[in-house]
Tab-separated table of C-alpha atoms in Angstrom:
chain	number	residue	atom	x	y	z
A	11	MET	CA	-13.952	16.100	-3.008
A	12	LYS	CA	-14.700	12.469	-2.308
A	13	TYR	CA	-13.769	10.975	1.050
A	14	SER	CA	-13.748	7.445	2.403
A	15	GLY	CA	-12.532	6.039	5.671
A	16	GLY	CA	-12.941	3.228	8.093
A	17	ALA	CA	-11.838	1.883	11.424
A	18	GLY	CA	-12.049	-1.465	13.088
A	19	ILE	CA	-11.090	-3.434	16.132
A	20	MET	CA	-10.430	-7.155	16.353
A	21	TRP	CA	-10.476	-8.958	19.691
A	22	THR	CA	-9.309	-12.581	19.872
A	23	GLU	CA	-9.500	-14.830	22.913
A	24	VAL	CA	-7.718	-18.167	22.728
A	25	SER	CA	-8.740	-21.309	24.623
A	26	TRP	CA	-5.272	-21.763	26.183
A	27	GLY	CA	-5.499	-18.354	27.826
A	28	GLY	CA	-4.944	-14.781	26.901
A	29	ALA	CA	-6.395	-12.360	24.456
A	30	SER	CA	-5.116	-10.049	21.764
A	31	HIS	CA	-6.549	-7.056	20.023
A	32	ARG	CA	-5.806	-5.038	16.941
A	33	LEU	CA	-7.013	-1.532	16.110
A	34	ALA	CA	-6.752	-0.271	12.530
A	35	GLY	CA	-8.022	2.634	10.490
A	36	SER	CA	-7.682	4.232	7.090
A	37	PHE	CA	-8.749	7.371	5.268
A	38	SER	CA	-8.645	8.397	1.594
A	39	ALA	CA	-9.507	11.607	-0.206
A	40	LEU	CA	-9.860	12.384	-3.905
A	41	HIS	CA	-9.904	15.923	-5.279
A	42	MET	CA	-12.230	15.409	-8.243
A	43	PRO	CA	-11.213	18.410	-10.415
A	44	SER	CA	-7.461	17.707	-10.246
A	45	GLY	CA	-7.459	13.905	-9.875
A	46	PHE	CA	-5.123	14.206	-6.866
A	47	THR	CA	-5.573	11.473	-4.239
A	48	VAL	CA	-4.133	10.775	-0.810
A	49	SER	CA	-4.539	7.748	1.461
A	50	VAL	CA	-3.292	6.949	4.966
A	51	ALA	CA	-3.665	3.855	7.149
A	52	ALA	CA	-2.359	2.731	10.517
A	53	CYS	CA	-2.615	-0.294	12.794
A	54	GLN	CA	-1.568	-1.162	16.348
A	55	ASN	CA	-1.988	-4.469	18.177
A	56	SER	CA	-1.701	-5.581	21.792
A	57	ALA	CA	1.794	-7.033	21.181
A	58	ASP	CA	3.005	-3.532	20.193
A	59	ALA	CA	3.272	-4.400	16.503
A	60	SER	CA	2.328	-1.398	14.410
A	61	TYR	CA	2.455	0.054	10.944
A	62	VAL	CA	1.691	3.253	9.082
A	63	TYR	CA	1.046	3.551	5.357
A	64	GLY	CA	0.641	6.530	3.056
A	65	LYS	CA	0.033	7.012	-0.652
A	66	VAL	CA	-0.258	10.035	-2.929
A	67	GLY	CA	-1.190	9.952	-6.566
A	68	VAL	CA	-2.904	11.598	-9.473
A	69	THR	CA	-5.226	10.410	-12.258
A	70	LYS	CA	-5.546	12.352	-15.532
A	71	ASN	CA	-6.306	11.661	-19.185
A	72	TRP	CA	-3.020	13.086	-20.485
A	73	PHE	CA	-2.849	11.093	-23.736
A	74	GLY	CA	-6.496	11.043	-24.876
A	75	ILE	CA	-6.744	7.220	-24.840
A	76	GLY	CA	-7.901	6.840	-21.238
A	77	ALA	CA	-7.024	7.832	-17.704
A	78	THR	CA	-3.434	7.497	-16.527
A	79	SER	CA	-2.862	6.988	-12.789
A	80	VAL	CA	0.512	7.483	-11.116
A	81	ALA	CA	1.129	6.949	-7.394
A	82	ILE	CA	3.896	6.617	-4.844
A	83	ASP	CA	3.428	4.915	-1.484
A	84	TYR	CA	5.369	4.217	1.708
A	85	PHE	CA	4.945	1.602	4.460
A	86	LYS	CA	6.726	1.538	7.832
A	87	GLY	CA	6.274	-1.389	10.217
A	88	ASN	CA	7.606	-2.087	13.709
A	89	ASP	CA	7.620	-5.397	15.579
A	90	GLN	CA	5.816	-7.138	12.713
A	91	VAL	CA	7.805	-10.413	12.860
A	92	ALA	CA	9.815	-10.103	16.079
A	93	SER	CA	10.128	-7.632	18.907
A	94	GLY	CA	12.508	-4.842	17.923
A	95	ASP	CA	12.287	-5.350	14.157
A	96	SER	CA	11.662	-2.663	11.573
A	97	SER	CA	10.456	-2.896	8.002
A	98	ASP	CA	9.799	-0.370	5.298
A	99	THR	CA	8.841	-0.347	1.675
A	100	ILE	CA	8.496	2.368	-0.920
A	101	GLY	CA	6.800	1.896	-4.243
A	102	VAL	CA	5.747	3.654	-7.392
A	103	GLY	CA	3.154	2.508	-9.877
A	104	ILE	CA	1.468	3.577	-13.091
A	105	VAL	CA	-1.736	2.367	-14.772
A	106	GLN	CA	-2.697	3.385	-18.296
A	107	ASN	CA	-6.308	2.768	-19.326
A	108	ILE	CA	-6.997	2.170	-23.008
A	109	ASP	CA	-10.711	2.906	-23.202
A	110	ALA	CA	-11.263	1.725	-26.801
A	111	ALA	CA	-9.987	-1.778	-25.940
A	112	ASP	CA	-11.362	-2.023	-22.359
A	113	MET	CA	-7.754	-2.629	-21.304
A	114	GLU	CA	-5.356	-1.504	-18.610
A	115	ILE	CA	-1.569	-1.670	-18.821
A	116	TYR	CA	0.342	-1.326	-15.569
A	117	ALA	CA	3.865	-1.231	-14.177
A	118	GLY	CA	5.271	-0.954	-10.696
A	119	TYR	CA	8.459	-0.943	-8.669
A	120	ARG	CA	8.950	-1.563	-4.922
A	121	ARG	CA	11.959	-1.578	-2.601
A	122	HIS	CA	11.579	-3.549	0.649
A	123	GLY	CA	13.849	-3.251	3.665
A	124	TYR	CA	13.998	-5.187	6.937
A	125	SER	CA	16.127	-5.124	10.080
A	126	ASP	CA	15.804	-6.700	13.511
A	127	ALA	CA	17.586	-6.661	16.866
A	128	SER	CA	19.894	-9.552	15.941
A	129	PRO	CA	23.377	-9.030	14.502
A	130	THR	CA	22.100	-10.438	11.193
A	131	THR	CA	21.876	-7.942	8.348
A	132	TYR	CA	19.402	-8.261	5.518
A	133	GLN	CA	19.712	-7.003	1.971
A	134	ASP	CA	16.995	-4.812	0.541
A	135	ILE	CA	14.754	-6.433	-2.056
A	136	ASP	CA	13.683	-4.790	-5.304
A	137	SER	CA	10.570	-6.026	-7.082
A	138	TYR	CA	9.144	-5.095	-10.459
A	139	MET	CA	5.722	-5.698	-11.935
A	140	LEU	CA	4.446	-5.374	-15.486
A	141	GLY	CA	1.104	-6.547	-16.795
A	142	ALA	CA	-2.177	-5.928	-18.510
A	143	ARG	CA	-5.846	-6.537	-17.830
A	144	TRP	CA	-8.370	-6.915	-20.626
A	145	LYS	CA	-12.070	-6.860	-19.795
A	146	PHE	CA	-14.404	-8.625	-22.196
């Protein structure tokens, strides 16, 4: 197993009075024999804004051309823009390494949602990503 984590605090004092703080932390673990990975993160600030994030995935060389990584993640935020709001996003991604060409091909999909305390309703947003990276 490989583990990594961190935590931090930010304290800001402004010249016109007042102070704010933010406390955040994250942790990730990788099971080396299986390629299974899990990550979690969370944050809270003095204005009661908060979020939690989680991701699970796996990396394997299924096709013999390089490692393939597949992951799904979820984010949930509260009071990020305005008091009483809620946001969430779920995503899935895949990266295929092509070792012989020093290249990665990747694709992803995300769905974002937002609501607040006003009577306004917001449509969910879908986003797609497709690309490649070539190292030379």
